[in-house]
Structures are given as C-alpha cells and as structure tokens.
mmCIF file of C-alpha atoms in Angstrom:
data_model
loop_
_atom_site.group_PDB
_atom_site.id
_atom_site.type_symbol
_atom_site.label_atom_id
_atom_site.label_comp_id
_atom_site.label_asym_id
_atom_site.label_seq_id
_atom_site.Cartn_x
_atom_site.Cartn_y
_atom_site.Cartn_z
ATOM 1 C CA MET A 1 4.877 105.668 75.808
ATOM 2 C CA THR A 2 2.267 105.475 73.495
ATOM 3 C CA ASN A 3 2.277 102.403 70.249
ATOM 4 C CA ARG A 4 -0.157 104.268 68.069
ATOM 5 C CA PRO A 5 1.297 104.231 64.526
ATOM 6 C CA THR A 6 3.120 107.494 63.075
ATOM 7 C CA SER A 7 2.646 109.028 59.978
ATOM 8 C CA ARG A 8 4.829 109.756 57.663
ATOM 9 C CA ARG A 9 4.388 113.202 57.511
ATOM 10 C CA THR A 10 4.731 113.277 61.467
ATOM 11 C CA VAL A 11 7.836 111.477 60.910
ATOM 12 C CA LEU A 12 9.502 114.042 58.077
ATOM 13 C CA GLU A 13 7.670 116.456 61.194
ATOM 14 C CA CYS A 14 10.445 114.484 63.333
ATOM 15 C CA MET A 15 13.561 114.986 61.618
ATOM 16 C CA ALA A 16 12.622 118.509 60.680
ATOM 17 C CA TRP A 17 13.415 119.629 64.594
ATOM 18 C CA ALA A 18 15.620 116.617 64.941
ATOM 19 C CA GLY A 19 18.715 118.960 66.381
ATOM 20 C CA ALA A 20 17.000 119.539 68.987
ATOM 21 C CA ALA A 21 16.300 117.559 71.934
ATOM 22 C CA ALA A 22 14.543 115.106 70.854
ATOM 23 C CA VAL A 23 13.809 111.632 71.073
ATOM 24 C CA TRP A 24 13.298 108.779 68.980
ATOM 25 C CA SER A 25 11.842 105.753 69.086
ATOM 26 C CA PHE A 26 11.578 102.574 66.794
ATOM 27 C CA SER A 27 9.808 99.066 66.737
ATOM 28 C CA GLY A 28 10.174 97.855 62.769
ATOM 29 C CA GLY A 29 10.838 100.290 61.211
ATOM 30 C CA VAL A 30 8.301 103.440 62.285
ATOM 31 C CA PRO A 31 10.255 105.233 63.819
ATOM 32 C CA ARG A 32 8.646 107.721 66.518
ATOM 33 C CA ALA A 33 9.724 111.162 68.007
ATOM 34 C CA ARG A 34 8.521 112.499 70.759
ATOM 35 C CA LEU A 35 10.403 115.589 73.274
ATOM 36 C CA LEU A 36 13.158 114.259 76.398
ATOM 37 C CA GLY A 37 12.350 114.152 79.243
ATOM 38 C CA SER A 38 8.886 113.328 78.638
ATOM 39 C CA PRO A 39 8.055 110.692 81.569
ATOM 40 C CA ALA A 40 7.073 107.512 80.177
ATOM 41 C CA HIS A 41 10.910 107.537 79.076
ATOM 42 C CA ALA A 42 11.959 107.163 82.574
ATOM 43 C CA GLU A 43 9.127 104.658 83.350
ATOM 44 C CA GLU A 44 10.251 102.180 80.951
ATOM 45 C CA ALA A 45 13.565 102.317 80.168
ATOM 46 C CA SER A 46 15.357 99.635 81.652
ATOM 47 C CA PHE A 47 18.847 99.756 79.665
ATOM 48 C CA SER A 48 20.564 102.759 78.087
ATOM 49 C CA PHE A 49 24.510 103.341 76.918
ATOM 50 C CA ALA A 50 25.572 107.096 75.423
ATOM 51 C CA GLN A 51 27.255 107.541 72.405
ATOM 52 C CA ILE A 52 30.109 110.138 72.178
ATOM 53 C CA SER A 53 31.796 111.015 68.575
ATOM 54 C CA ASP A 54 35.138 113.264 67.137
ATOM 55 C CA SER A 55 36.789 113.797 70.250
ATOM 56 C CA HIS A 56 39.818 114.729 67.712
ATOM 57 C CA ILE A 57 41.712 115.690 70.638
ATOM 58 C CA GLY A 58 44.960 117.337 69.851
ATOM 59 C CA PHE A 59 42.946 119.704 66.750
ATOM 60 C CA ALA A 60 43.491 122.915 68.521
ATOM 61 C CA LYS A 61 42.252 125.506 65.527
ATOM 62 C CA ASP A 62 39.649 128.579 65.054
ATOM 63 C CA ALA A 63 36.930 126.223 65.054
ATOM 64 C CA ASN A 64 37.455 125.049 68.976
ATOM 65 C CA MET A 65 41.034 125.918 70.265
ATOM 66 C CA ASP A 66 40.096 123.852 73.002
ATOM 67 C CA VAL A 67 38.780 120.818 72.153
ATOM 68 C CA PRO A 68 39.787 118.539 75.772
ATOM 69 C CA GLY A 69 37.676 120.755 77.173
ATOM 70 C CA THR A 70 34.860 120.515 75.501
ATOM 71 C CA LEU A 71 35.069 116.480 75.570
ATOM 72 C CA GLN A 72 35.492 116.886 79.156
ATOM 73 C CA ALA A 73 32.142 119.259 78.950
ATOM 74 C CA ALA A 74 30.428 115.637 77.083
ATOM 75 C CA ILE A 75 32.028 113.258 80.046
ATOM 76 C CA THR A 76 31.046 115.552 82.694
ATOM 77 C CA GLN A 77 26.636 116.142 81.018
ATOM 78 C CA LEU A 78 27.010 111.561 80.354
ATOM 79 C CA GLY A 79 27.322 111.217 83.771
ATOM 80 C CA GLN A 80 24.485 114.386 84.559
ATOM 81 C CA LEU A 81 21.860 111.319 82.425
ATOM 82 C CA PRO A 82 18.731 110.868 84.520
ATOM 83 C CA HIS A 83 19.996 107.353 83.735
ATOM 84 C CA HIS A 84 23.724 106.694 84.217
ATOM 85 C CA PRO A 85 24.525 105.150 80.478
ATOM 86 C CA SER A 86 25.027 101.455 81.101
ATOM 87 C CA MET A 87 28.113 101.246 78.534
ATOM 88 C CA VAL A 88 29.614 104.072 75.854
ATOM 89 C CA LEU A 89 30.704 103.291 72.462
ATOM 90 C CA HIS A 90 32.710 106.322 71.223
ATOM 91 C CA THR A 91 32.863 106.193 67.659
ATOM 92 C CA GLY A 92 35.796 107.151 66.651
ATOM 93 C CA ASP A 93 38.592 110.095 65.579
ATOM 94 C CA VAL A 94 39.527 110.669 69.568
ATOM 95 C CA SER A 95 42.762 111.581 68.234
ATOM 96 C CA HIS A 96 43.520 113.852 65.456
ATOM 97 C CA LEU A 97 47.058 112.608 64.632
ATOM 98 C CA SER A 98 47.508 109.197 66.113
ATOM 99 C CA LYS A 99 50.012 110.606 68.616
ATOM 100 C CA PRO A 100 50.582 109.359 71.223
ATOM 101 C CA ALA A 101 49.712 112.146 73.450
ATOM 102 C CA GLN A 102 46.317 112.944 72.501
ATOM 103 C CA PHE A 103 45.802 109.434 72.919
ATOM 104 C CA ASP A 104 46.771 110.038 76.788
ATOM 105 C CA THR A 105 44.855 112.630 77.241
ATOM 106 C CA ALA A 106 41.482 111.313 75.609
ATOM 107 C CA ALA A 107 41.671 108.568 77.847
ATOM 108 C CA GLN A 108 42.801 110.869 80.673
ATOM 109 C CA ILE A 109 39.530 112.323 80.122
ATOM 110 C CA ILE A 110 36.977 109.910 79.193
ATOM 111 C CA GLY A 111 38.720 107.667 82.244
ATOM 112 C CA ALA A 112 37.550 110.171 84.116
ATOM 113 C CA GLY A 113 34.021 108.896 83.665
ATOM 114 C CA LYS A 114 34.091 105.850 84.849
ATOM 115 C CA PHE A 115 31.885 104.669 81.759
ATOM 116 C CA ASP A 116 32.329 101.051 80.565
ATOM 117 C CA ILE A 117 33.203 102.307 76.947
ATOM 118 C CA HIS A 118 33.955 100.519 74.000
ATOM 119 C CA TYR A 119 35.972 102.436 71.079
ATOM 120 C CA VAL A 120 35.570 101.802 66.921
ATOM 121 C CA PRO A 121 38.295 103.673 64.919
ATOM 122 C CA GLY A 122 38.399 106.864 63.061
ATOM 123 C CA GLU A 123 40.753 107.572 60.242
ATOM 124 C CA HIS A 124 42.464 109.664 62.658
ATOM 125 C CA ASP A 125 43.447 107.548 64.666
ATOM 126 C CA MET A 126 44.501 104.311 62.138
ATOM 127 C CA LEU A 127 47.575 107.073 60.843
ATOM 128 C CA GLU A 128 50.120 105.194 62.652
ATOM 129 C CA ASP A 129 51.908 100.878 62.159
ATOM 130 C CA ASN A 130 48.045 100.450 61.002
ATOM 131 C CA GLY A 131 46.250 101.780 63.483
ATOM 132 C CA ARG A 132 48.287 99.109 66.350
ATOM 133 C CA PRO A 133 48.700 101.740 68.574
ATOM 134 C CA PHE A 134 44.818 102.472 68.540
ATOM 135 C CA ILE A 135 44.016 98.685 68.611
ATOM 136 C CA GLU A 136 45.845 98.172 71.486
ATOM 137 C CA ARG A 137 45.283 101.398 73.353
ATOM 138 C CA PHE A 138 41.469 101.136 73.599
ATOM 139 C CA GLN A 139 40.479 97.990 72.113
ATOM 140 C CA ALA A 140 42.902 95.355 74.401
ATOM 141 C CA ARG A 141 39.707 94.559 76.470
ATOM 142 C CA GLU A 142 37.594 93.358 73.196
ATOM 143 C CA LYS A 143 38.062 90.445 71.486
ATOM 144 C CA PRO A 144 39.005 90.757 67.696
ATOM 145 C CA GLY A 145 36.501 89.470 65.292
ATOM 146 C CA VAL A 146 39.115 89.564 62.758
ATOM 147 C CA ALA A 147 42.734 89.395 62.721
ATOM 148 C CA GLY A 148 44.146 93.454 63.792
ATOM 149 C CA GLY A 149 41.255 94.528 62.148
ATOM 150 C CA ALA A 150 39.650 96.620 64.896
ATOM 151 C CA CYS A 151 36.446 94.383 64.424
ATOM 152 C CA TYR A 152 34.391 92.783 67.698
ATOM 153 C CA SER A 153 31.209 91.660 69.229
ATOM 154 C CA PHE A 154 29.136 91.618 72.385
ATOM 155 C CA ASP A 155 25.541 91.036 73.643
ATOM 156 C CA GLN A 156 24.687 93.360 76.649
ATOM 157 C CA ASN A 157 20.987 92.890 78.173
ATOM 158 C CA GLY A 158 19.663 90.713 75.508
ATOM 159 C CA VAL A 159 21.367 93.563 72.710
ATOM 160 C CA HIS A 160 23.608 92.203 70.251
ATOM 161 C CA PHE A 161 26.562 95.266 69.649
ATOM 162 C CA ILE A 162 28.348 95.002 66.905
ATOM 163 C CA GLY A 163 31.937 97.376 67.025
ATOM 164 C CA LEU A 164 33.678 97.695 62.604
ATOM 165 C CA ASN A 165 36.379 99.223 60.855
ATOM 166 C CA ASN A 166 35.852 101.636 57.943
ATOM 167 C CA VAL A 167 38.678 103.195 57.951
ATOM 168 C CA THR A 168 41.932 101.236 56.830
ATOM 169 C CA ASP A 169 42.657 99.885 53.097
ATOM 170 C CA LEU A 170 40.923 102.467 51.895
ATOM 171 C CA LYS A 171 41.172 102.734 48.170
ATOM 172 C CA ALA A 172 41.491 105.919 45.605
ATOM 173 C CA GLY A 173 38.774 106.940 44.242
ATOM 174 C CA GLY A 174 36.372 105.725 47.240
ATOM 175 C CA LEU A 175 34.962 105.661 49.727
ATOM 176 C CA GLY A 176 35.073 104.123 53.562
ATOM 177 C CA MET A 177 35.871 100.024 53.581
ATOM 178 C CA ILE A 178 34.522 96.724 55.796
ATOM 179 C CA GLY A 179 36.816 94.973 53.925
ATOM 180 C CA GLU A 180 36.016 91.031 52.989
ATOM 181 C CA ALA A 181 37.865 89.497 56.340
ATOM 182 C CA GLN A 182 35.431 91.741 58.530
ATOM 183 C CA LEU A 183 31.844 90.605 56.247
ATOM 184 C CA LYS A 184 33.352 87.434 57.097
ATOM 185 C CA TRP A 185 33.366 87.879 60.527
ATOM 186 C CA LEU A 186 30.430 88.966 60.053
ATOM 187 C CA ALA A 187 28.315 86.752 58.219
ATOM 188 C CA GLY A 188 29.708 84.295 61.083
ATOM 189 C CA ASP A 189 28.710 86.234 64.105
ATOM 190 C CA LEU A 190 25.244 87.109 62.934
ATOM 191 C CA ALA A 191 24.964 83.368 61.593
ATOM 192 C CA GLY A 192 22.464 81.240 64.328
ATOM 193 C CA ARG A 193 21.144 84.390 65.419
ATOM 194 C CA ALA A 194 17.454 84.722 66.514
ATOM 195 C CA ASP A 195 15.533 87.255 64.266
ATOM 196 C CA SER A 196 14.303 89.123 66.613
ATOM 197 C CA GLN A 197 16.764 90.004 68.888
ATOM 198 C CA PRO A 198 17.941 93.519 69.040
ATOM 199 C CA ILE A 199 21.317 94.291 66.785
ATOM 200 C CA VAL A 200 23.425 97.898 67.203
ATOM 201 C CA VAL A 201 26.116 98.138 64.878
ATOM 202 C CA PHE A 202 28.872 101.100 65.687
ATOM 203 C CA ALA A 203 31.395 101.876 63.387
ATOM 204 C CA HIS A 204 32.852 105.496 62.445
ATOM 205 C CA ILE A 205 31.997 106.590 58.621
ATOM 206 C CA PRO A 206 28.257 106.609 58.111
ATOM 207 C CA LEU A 207 27.447 102.600 56.556
ATOM 208 C CA TRP A 208 24.921 104.116 54.339
ATOM 209 C CA THR A 209 26.164 106.668 51.256
ATOM 210 C CA VAL A 210 25.189 110.410 52.988
ATOM 211 C CA TYR A 211 27.104 112.122 50.450
ATOM 212 C CA ALA A 212 29.285 109.935 48.058
ATOM 213 C CA PRO A 213 31.562 113.605 46.542
ATOM 214 C CA TRP A 214 33.161 114.079 49.955
ATOM 215 C CA GLY A 215 33.618 110.553 50.046
ATOM 216 C CA TRP A 216 30.250 109.869 53.609
ATOM 217 C CA GLY A 217 29.756 106.958 52.940
ATOM 218 C CA THR A 218 30.798 102.873 52.857
ATOM 219 C CA GLU A 219 32.027 101.562 49.986
ATOM 220 C CA ASP A 220 31.280 97.659 50.622
ATOM 221 C CA GLY A 221 28.820 98.434 53.573
ATOM 222 C CA GLU A 222 24.844 97.619 51.561
ATOM 223 C CA ARG A 223 26.877 93.911 51.764
ATOM 224 C CA ALA A 224 27.036 94.309 55.763
ATOM 225 C CA LEU A 225 23.897 95.640 55.370
ATOM 226 C CA ALA A 226 22.354 92.914 53.345
ATOM 227 C CA LEU A 227 23.642 90.526 56.185
ATOM 228 C CA LEU A 228 21.662 92.349 58.735
ATOM 229 C CA ARG A 229 18.373 93.259 57.244
ATOM 230 C CA ARG A 230 16.323 89.305 58.563
ATOM 231 C CA PHE A 231 17.055 91.312 61.852
ATOM 232 C CA GLY A 232 13.636 93.330 62.881
ATOM 233 C CA SER A 233 15.398 96.108 64.969
ATOM 234 C CA VAL A 234 19.156 97.385 63.653
ATOM 235 C CA THR A 235 19.857 100.240 65.021
ATOM 236 C CA VAL A 236 23.315 101.449 63.389
ATOM 237 C CA LEU A 237 26.019 104.274 64.996
ATOM 238 C CA ASN A 238 28.312 105.972 63.561
ATOM 239 C CA GLY A 239 30.276 109.556 63.604
ATOM 240 C CA HIS A 240 32.232 110.550 60.883
ATOM 241 C CA ILE A 241 30.048 114.003 59.803
ATOM 242 C CA HIS A 242 29.733 115.964 63.230
ATOM 243 C CA GLN A 243 25.876 116.393 63.029
ATOM 244 C CA VAL A 244 23.226 114.964 63.794
ATOM 245 C CA LEU A 245 21.432 112.929 60.275
ATOM 246 C CA GLN A 246 18.780 110.344 60.834
ATOM 247 C CA LYS A 247 17.119 107.436 58.586
ATOM 248 C CA VAL A 248 15.655 104.082 57.320
ATOM 249 C CA GLU A 249 15.831 101.844 55.482
ATOM 250 C CA GLY A 250 12.817 99.122 55.973
ATOM 251 C CA ASN A 251 14.421 97.457 59.607
ATOM 252 C CA VAL A 252 17.399 99.335 60.093
ATOM 253 C CA ALA A 253 18.049 103.084 61.242
ATOM 254 C CA PHE A 254 20.375 104.925 61.007
ATOM 255 C CA TYR A 255 21.502 107.797 62.628
ATOM 256 C CA SER A 256 24.822 109.947 62.343
ATOM 257 C CA ALA A 257 26.542 111.299 65.443
ATOM 258 C CA ARG A 258 27.911 114.999 67.349
ATOM 259 C CA SER A 259 30.783 115.572 67.391
ATOM 260 C CA THR A 260 32.825 117.005 70.966
ATOM 261 C CA ALA A 261 35.090 118.161 68.805
ATOM 262 C CA PHE A 262 34.155 121.276 65.910
ATOM 263 C CA PRO A 263 31.032 121.117 63.797
ATOM 264 C CA GLN A 264 31.693 120.576 59.926
ATOM 265 C CA PRO A 265 29.627 121.769 57.208
ATOM 266 C CA ALA A 266 25.802 119.780 55.940
ATOM 267 C CA PRO A 267 26.516 117.813 53.033
ATOM 268 C CA GLY A 268 26.837 120.244 49.743
ATOM 269 C CA ALA A 269 26.618 123.201 51.222
ATOM 270 C CA ALA A 270 30.385 123.959 51.733
ATOM 271 C CA PRO A 271 33.053 123.837 48.874
ATOM 272 C CA SER A 272 34.950 121.241 50.923
ATOM 273 C CA PRO A 273 33.907 119.298 54.530
ATOM 274 C CA GLY A 274 36.208 119.752 57.192
ATOM 275 C CA PRO A 275 35.860 122.385 60.076
ATOM 276 C CA MET A 276 33.389 124.093 60.692
ATOM 277 C CA LYS A 277 33.635 127.998 62.147
ATOM 278 C CA VAL A 278 30.852 129.003 64.209
ATOM 279 C CA ASP A 279 30.591 131.954 67.104
ATOM 280 C CA ALA A 280 32.996 131.442 70.095
ATOM 281 C CA GLY A 281 29.432 131.360 71.707
ATOM 282 C CA LYS A 282 27.402 128.993 69.708
ATOM 283 C CA LEU A 283 29.687 125.992 69.369
ATOM 284 C CA ARG A 284 29.104 123.973 72.068
ATOM 285 C CA GLY A 285 25.160 124.048 70.344
ATOM 286 C CA VAL A 286 27.024 122.345 67.674
ATOM 287 C CA LEU A 287 28.926 119.762 69.663
ATOM 288 C CA GLY A 288 26.550 117.095 71.874
ATOM 289 C CA ILE A 289 25.959 113.709 73.168
ATOM 290 C CA ARG A 290 23.745 110.346 72.383
ATOM 291 C CA GLU A 291 21.500 109.027 75.170
ATOM 292 C CA VAL A 292 20.752 105.291 73.408
ATOM 293 C CA THR A 293 17.807 103.715 75.764
ATOM 294 C CA VAL A 294 16.515 99.916 75.036
ATOM 295 C CA ILE A 295 12.729 99.745 76.516
ATOM 296 C CA ALA A 296 11.962 96.744 78.170
ATOM 297 C CA GLY A 297 9.791 94.039 76.599
ATOM 298 C CA GLN A 298 9.878 95.416 72.918
ATOM 299 C CA ALA A 299 12.456 95.775 70.493
ATOM 300 C CA ALA A 300 12.206 99.165 69.921
ATOM 301 C CA LEU A 301 14.938 101.927 70.584
ATOM 302 C CA ALA A 302 14.846 105.812 71.415
ATOM 303 C CA VAL A 303 17.971 107.348 70.430
ATOM 304 C CA ALA A 304 17.932 111.659 72.267
ATOM 305 C CA ASP A 305 20.534 113.836 70.916
ATOM 306 C CA ALA A 306 21.690 116.951 73.022
ATOM 307 C CA THR A 307 23.903 119.767 73.127
ATOM 308 C CA LEU A 308 27.027 120.222 74.788
ATOM 309 C CA ALA A 309 24.937 123.797 75.115
ATOM 310 C CA GLY A 310 22.994 121.917 77.400
ATOM 311 C CA MET B 1 81.885 142.685 50.120
ATOM 312 C CA ARG B 2 79.384 143.093 51.674
ATOM 313 C CA ALA B 3 76.156 143.228 50.593
ATOM 314 C CA ARG B 4 77.077 138.961 48.597
ATOM 315 C CA LEU B 5 77.608 138.446 52.394
ATOM 316 C CA ALA B 6 73.809 139.453 53.184
ATOM 317 C CA ARG B 7 72.854 137.895 49.481
ATOM 318 C CA ARG B 8 74.644 134.508 51.044
ATOM 319 C CA THR B 9 72.892 135.084 54.614
ATOM 320 C CA VAL B 10 70.029 135.417 52.628
ATOM 321 C CA LEU B 11 70.230 132.007 50.916
ATOM 322 C CA ALA B 12 71.434 130.268 54.007
ATOM 323 C CA ALA B 13 67.785 132.261 56.229
ATOM 324 C CA ALA B 14 66.337 130.611 52.816
ATOM 325 C CA ALA B 15 67.382 127.302 53.292
ATOM 326 C CA LEU B 16 67.010 126.706 56.645
ATOM 327 C CA LEU B 17 62.709 127.146 56.054
ATOM 328 C CA LEU B 18 63.151 123.632 54.077
ATOM 329 C CA PRO B 19 61.338 121.379 53.637
ATOM 330 C CA ARG B 20 58.983 123.910 53.129
ATOM 331 C CA ALA B 21 59.912 126.586 50.766
ATOM 332 C CA VAL B 22 60.259 125.049 47.605
ATOM 333 C CA ARG B 23 63.270 125.890 45.653
ATOM 334 C CA ALA B 24 63.149 126.799 42.444
ATOM 335 C CA GLY B 25 63.750 123.686 39.523
ATOM 336 C CA ASP B 26 61.463 122.029 42.420
ATOM 337 C CA ALA B 27 57.352 121.907 42.028
ATOM 338 C CA ALA B 28 54.658 122.492 44.067
ATOM 339 C CA VAL B 29 50.964 120.982 44.738
ATOM 340 C CA ALA B 30 48.838 122.227 47.476
ATOM 341 C CA ILE B 31 46.261 120.325 49.349
ATOM 342 C CA LYS B 32 43.232 122.791 49.570
ATOM 343 C CA ASP B 33 39.888 122.071 50.261
ATOM 344 C CA PHE B 34 40.080 118.736 50.286
ATOM 345 C CA ALA B 35 42.049 118.957 45.918
ATOM 346 C CA PHE B 36 45.139 118.593 45.331
ATOM 347 C CA ASP B 37 46.813 121.919 43.228
ATOM 348 C CA PRO B 38 46.826 121.254 40.353
ATOM 349 C CA ALA B 39 45.411 118.245 40.517
ATOM 350 C CA THR B 40 47.413 116.541 37.358
ATOM 351 C CA LEU B 41 51.694 118.230 37.992
ATOM 352 C CA THR B 42 53.373 117.099 34.756
ATOM 353 C CA VAL B 43 57.751 117.427 35.743
ATOM 354 C CA PRO B 44 60.451 116.552 33.794
ATOM 355 C CA ALA B 45 62.214 113.025 35.589
ATOM 356 C CA GLY B 46 64.420 113.998 38.589
ATOM 357 C CA THR B 47 61.842 116.856 39.986
ATOM 358 C CA LYS B 48 61.440 117.260 43.414
ATOM 359 C CA VAL B 49 57.453 117.499 44.511
ATOM 360 C CA VAL B 50 57.032 118.977 47.426
ATOM 361 C CA TRP B 51 52.782 119.061 48.608
ATOM 362 C CA THR B 52 51.981 121.817 51.562
ATOM 363 C CA ASN B 53 48.715 120.877 53.860
ATOM 364 C CA ARG B 54 46.691 124.051 53.188
ATOM 365 C CA ASP B 55 43.607 123.071 55.447
ATOM 366 C CA ASP B 56 42.630 122.726 58.842
ATOM 367 C CA THR B 57 42.670 118.979 58.934
ATOM 368 C CA PRO B 58 45.566 116.162 58.623
ATOM 369 C CA HIS B 59 45.630 114.707 55.187
ATOM 370 C CA LYS B 60 48.017 111.353 54.218
ATOM 371 C CA LEU B 61 49.532 110.564 50.703
ATOM 372 C CA ALA B 62 49.363 107.237 49.009
ATOM 373 C CA SER B 63 50.292 106.200 45.166
ATOM 374 C CA ASN B 64 47.313 104.045 43.731
ATOM 375 C CA ALA B 65 49.887 101.378 43.029
ATOM 376 C CA GLN B 66 49.551 98.008 45.401
ATOM 377 C CA PRO B 67 51.660 98.207 47.312
ATOM 378 C CA PRO B 68 52.516 101.922 46.877
ATOM 379 C CA LEU B 69 55.176 103.290 45.309
ATOM 380 C CA PHE B 70 55.379 105.965 48.366
ATOM 381 C CA VAL B 71 53.125 106.590 51.388
ATOM 382 C CA SER B 72 54.172 110.161 52.816
ATOM 383 C CA ASP B 73 53.835 111.144 56.128
ATOM 384 C CA ALA B 74 50.442 112.365 57.725
ATOM 385 C CA LEU B 75 50.644 115.782 57.110
ATOM 386 C CA ASP B 76 49.097 118.834 59.783
ATOM 387 C CA SER B 77 48.522 121.977 58.729
ATOM 388 C CA ASP B 78 51.125 123.600 57.146
ATOM 389 C CA ASP B 79 53.386 120.104 56.462
ATOM 390 C CA ALA B 80 55.140 119.849 53.838
ATOM 391 C CA TRP B 81 56.075 116.144 52.026
ATOM 392 C CA PRO B 82 58.156 116.072 49.669
ATOM 393 C CA MET B 83 59.175 113.111 46.714
ATOM 394 C CA VAL B 84 61.268 112.982 43.951
ATOM 395 C CA PHE B 85 60.330 111.341 40.649
ATOM 396 C CA ASP B 86 63.847 110.114 38.854
ATOM 397 C CA LYS B 87 61.396 107.671 36.606
ATOM 398 C CA PRO B 88 59.168 108.318 33.699
ATOM 399 C CA GLY B 89 55.663 107.316 34.053
ATOM 400 C CA THR B 90 52.297 108.486 35.210
ATOM 401 C CA TYR B 91 51.395 108.156 39.618
ATOM 402 C CA GLY B 92 48.320 108.428 40.001
ATOM 403 C CA TYR B 93 47.619 108.851 44.385
ATOM 404 C CA PHE B 94 45.655 109.502 46.515
ATOM 405 C CA CYS B 95 44.684 110.775 49.953
ATOM 406 C CA THR B 96 44.564 107.441 52.062
ATOM 407 C CA LEU B 97 42.622 109.288 54.971
ATOM 408 C CA HIS B 98 39.711 111.135 52.304
ATOM 409 C CA PRO B 99 40.193 107.983 49.246
ATOM 410 C CA HIS B 100 37.912 110.597 47.496
ATOM 411 C CA MET B 101 41.015 112.980 46.667
ATOM 412 C CA GLN B 102 43.056 111.791 43.123
ATOM 413 C CA GLY B 103 45.911 113.198 42.018
ATOM 414 C CA ALA B 104 48.803 112.862 39.576
ATOM 415 C CA VAL B 105 52.407 112.883 38.787
ATOM 416 C CA ILE B 106 53.580 112.718 35.639
ATOM 417 C CA VAL B 107 56.670 112.246 35.214
ATOM 418 C CA THR B 108 59.100 112.976 30.973
#
C-alpha cells in the first residue's frame, strides 16, 4: 500500500464508486481507496473483521420474499473471504418484529457460519419487554456497560471496540438516542486510553445526521463524538439506512452498511424511507457485507463493501 | 324474513372483521409513508380511534406524556390497534421506532 497523500478530488472520485467493491483505508482522517483484491491487501493484512446488518428476519414482502435466503448468502460469502474474519459485528435489526421464532431463525443461520460474533440491537429487535429478549439472547457473552442498556466494549488485536445502543427510549420528534447512562459509561470506558489506540464504534442508527426528516441520525451522537475526537483513528460503523454512505470528519470516519434483506431509498429520494422494491435480478446487487482490515504497524483501517451479487 | 336474515349475516360477517374494520362512530387513522393520516384528529369523548398500518414496515405508537398514557402493540403491515378516548384533552403521540412520526388526537 502506498502512503502517498490523497487529494480531496481523489477522495471524491473514490466516493463516487464506493458502491463497487472498493477498499478504504485511512490514517489521521485521510482516506485512501483502491480496488478490492489488490496485492497489498493480502500481504499487509494482519487482522480483519466483518460487518453485516439489518437482516430483518420475519420480513416477507415484495422487496424480498426470502430474507433468510439472503442472510444465508451473506454468511456464505463471509466464509469465502480470502482472510477469514476474526469476528463479525452485526449492527442490528437482526429480526423484523422481535419474535422468538425470528430470533431463532437468525441465530441458526448466523450460527452456522461459526464466526465469533458481536451484536448491537436495532429498533426492530427491542419491541418486546424493553429489549430483554434480544439482550439475553444475543448479548449474553458481553459485559454490559449499563444495566439493561445493551452497550459494551472489548479489546481485540489492540483495537478497542465499543458497541452502543441508540434505538431505545426515543423521544417524540427526535432521532436515535444514546442517553445519559451510556454516555457516562462511554466517558469512563475511554478514560485513560492512549490517543493512539484505534477505536471502532458500532451502533445501529448513524451517529451523524444523515437525513433528519427521516430520523436518520442520533440526537446525542455529537456528545459521543466529542469524547472520541482526541483519538487518532476512530471508525464508526452503522446500519439502519440499508445503503453504503461514508463521511470523514477530522479523525473520525463514518461508514453506513448495506442490509442483507432489502434496500432503502437514498436520503430524500422518495416520499418516505422503508423497503424499496427492485427487480428480482438486481436485489443481490443492492444487499451486501463489509470487511474491515486493521493494517499491521499503522493506525489505518481498510473498509471494503461487497454486494451479495459477488 | 329472508332479507332480514341476510342482513344479519352481513352484519355478523362485518363484526368478525373487527378490529380491522372501523365501525360507524369510530375514527380511523391510517399509517402510510411514515406519517399519520390525519396527523391531527378531533373526536368527541368516547370515540374509539383505530390506527391501521398501511406501510411495509412495522410501527408502534406511544403517547408523548411521561410516563406514556398509552403504548400500542408493534403493528406489522395491515395490523390495526384501537384506543377509546373518554376524557377531553389533547393527546400527542409518536412512533417509538420512527420518532419523527408524530400525531395528535384532540378529544372534545
């Protein structure tokens, strides 16, 4: 991989084709991009993980009559990556309606992949009993940061991972919400950590305001970001909006992921958000998985999105 | 006699459709394109208001009051949820999944 600084124009060009299988890397807030599968990727990779999102098990409408099938395809594709992911992050909306049978199906399909997997909830997962069924089932392995709050952190290969819940206790007219208890926990969780430690935050709803009229943002996301700004490498991964979007702000890079179930319109491109129907032959081209690689010896992560169309 | 029987059968069939069907005297709010229609509904005290989800995605209602005066079930597509409003007042509510969706029931 070259260390040549990238011009703003190049970055914008890269963003234009980010929907293709592109690898993003960044250091100190400057992103670089190249095509997936270039040799540097294979030689320098020391640790990689994957992200899947919005599997919506239980959904069966025109936009996708077989969401278990496309989730299965995503898991199969993860298993075929040249570098087996050290772990997988699921950024929520595992189910469509928080039903036990939906959780069962998701757990069965995802579990068959035998990945080390960490989940954060989407709003569709927390519809019953304040989200307890989801937390007990999918976060049993985690040490909760706050009681019942569905947030936690852990270290892997020198990277600090923070899973946040920004889908409960939402207020009328508002956006996603992290809440006081989690923010207090986050401040304590980050205290004492070296600025040089790479941080990966994963949550369902974007922490940055993508499009407020559709609620695509987090009310108090800025308060979380204020705690993260001193770190040299911060990567924020989310789902919820079912499409790849990226933004870099200082040392913080935001990446929104595709769904494994159905696409949603681009912000403002339709009267409302929600499942978007595409031709059956094109569906897998708008669903996808994400691979993230931590490069040995540098505070740079590479983010590669691939569709289920292969 | 036969005509009356037939009419009774029709009424019985209509009753079987409840709570999805909205009866005369009830008021209806459609949930469509991530919005409540009508967003503000004015009804006399004692009216049953029935919300029906016409979107391809679930919605769930809660009143703005803390603690909420009412919380609906999670409404999947075409699910309906009734609520009888007995006391005059203004009842603001929102969707707990998509809180930018807001509505109000004004009971006179």
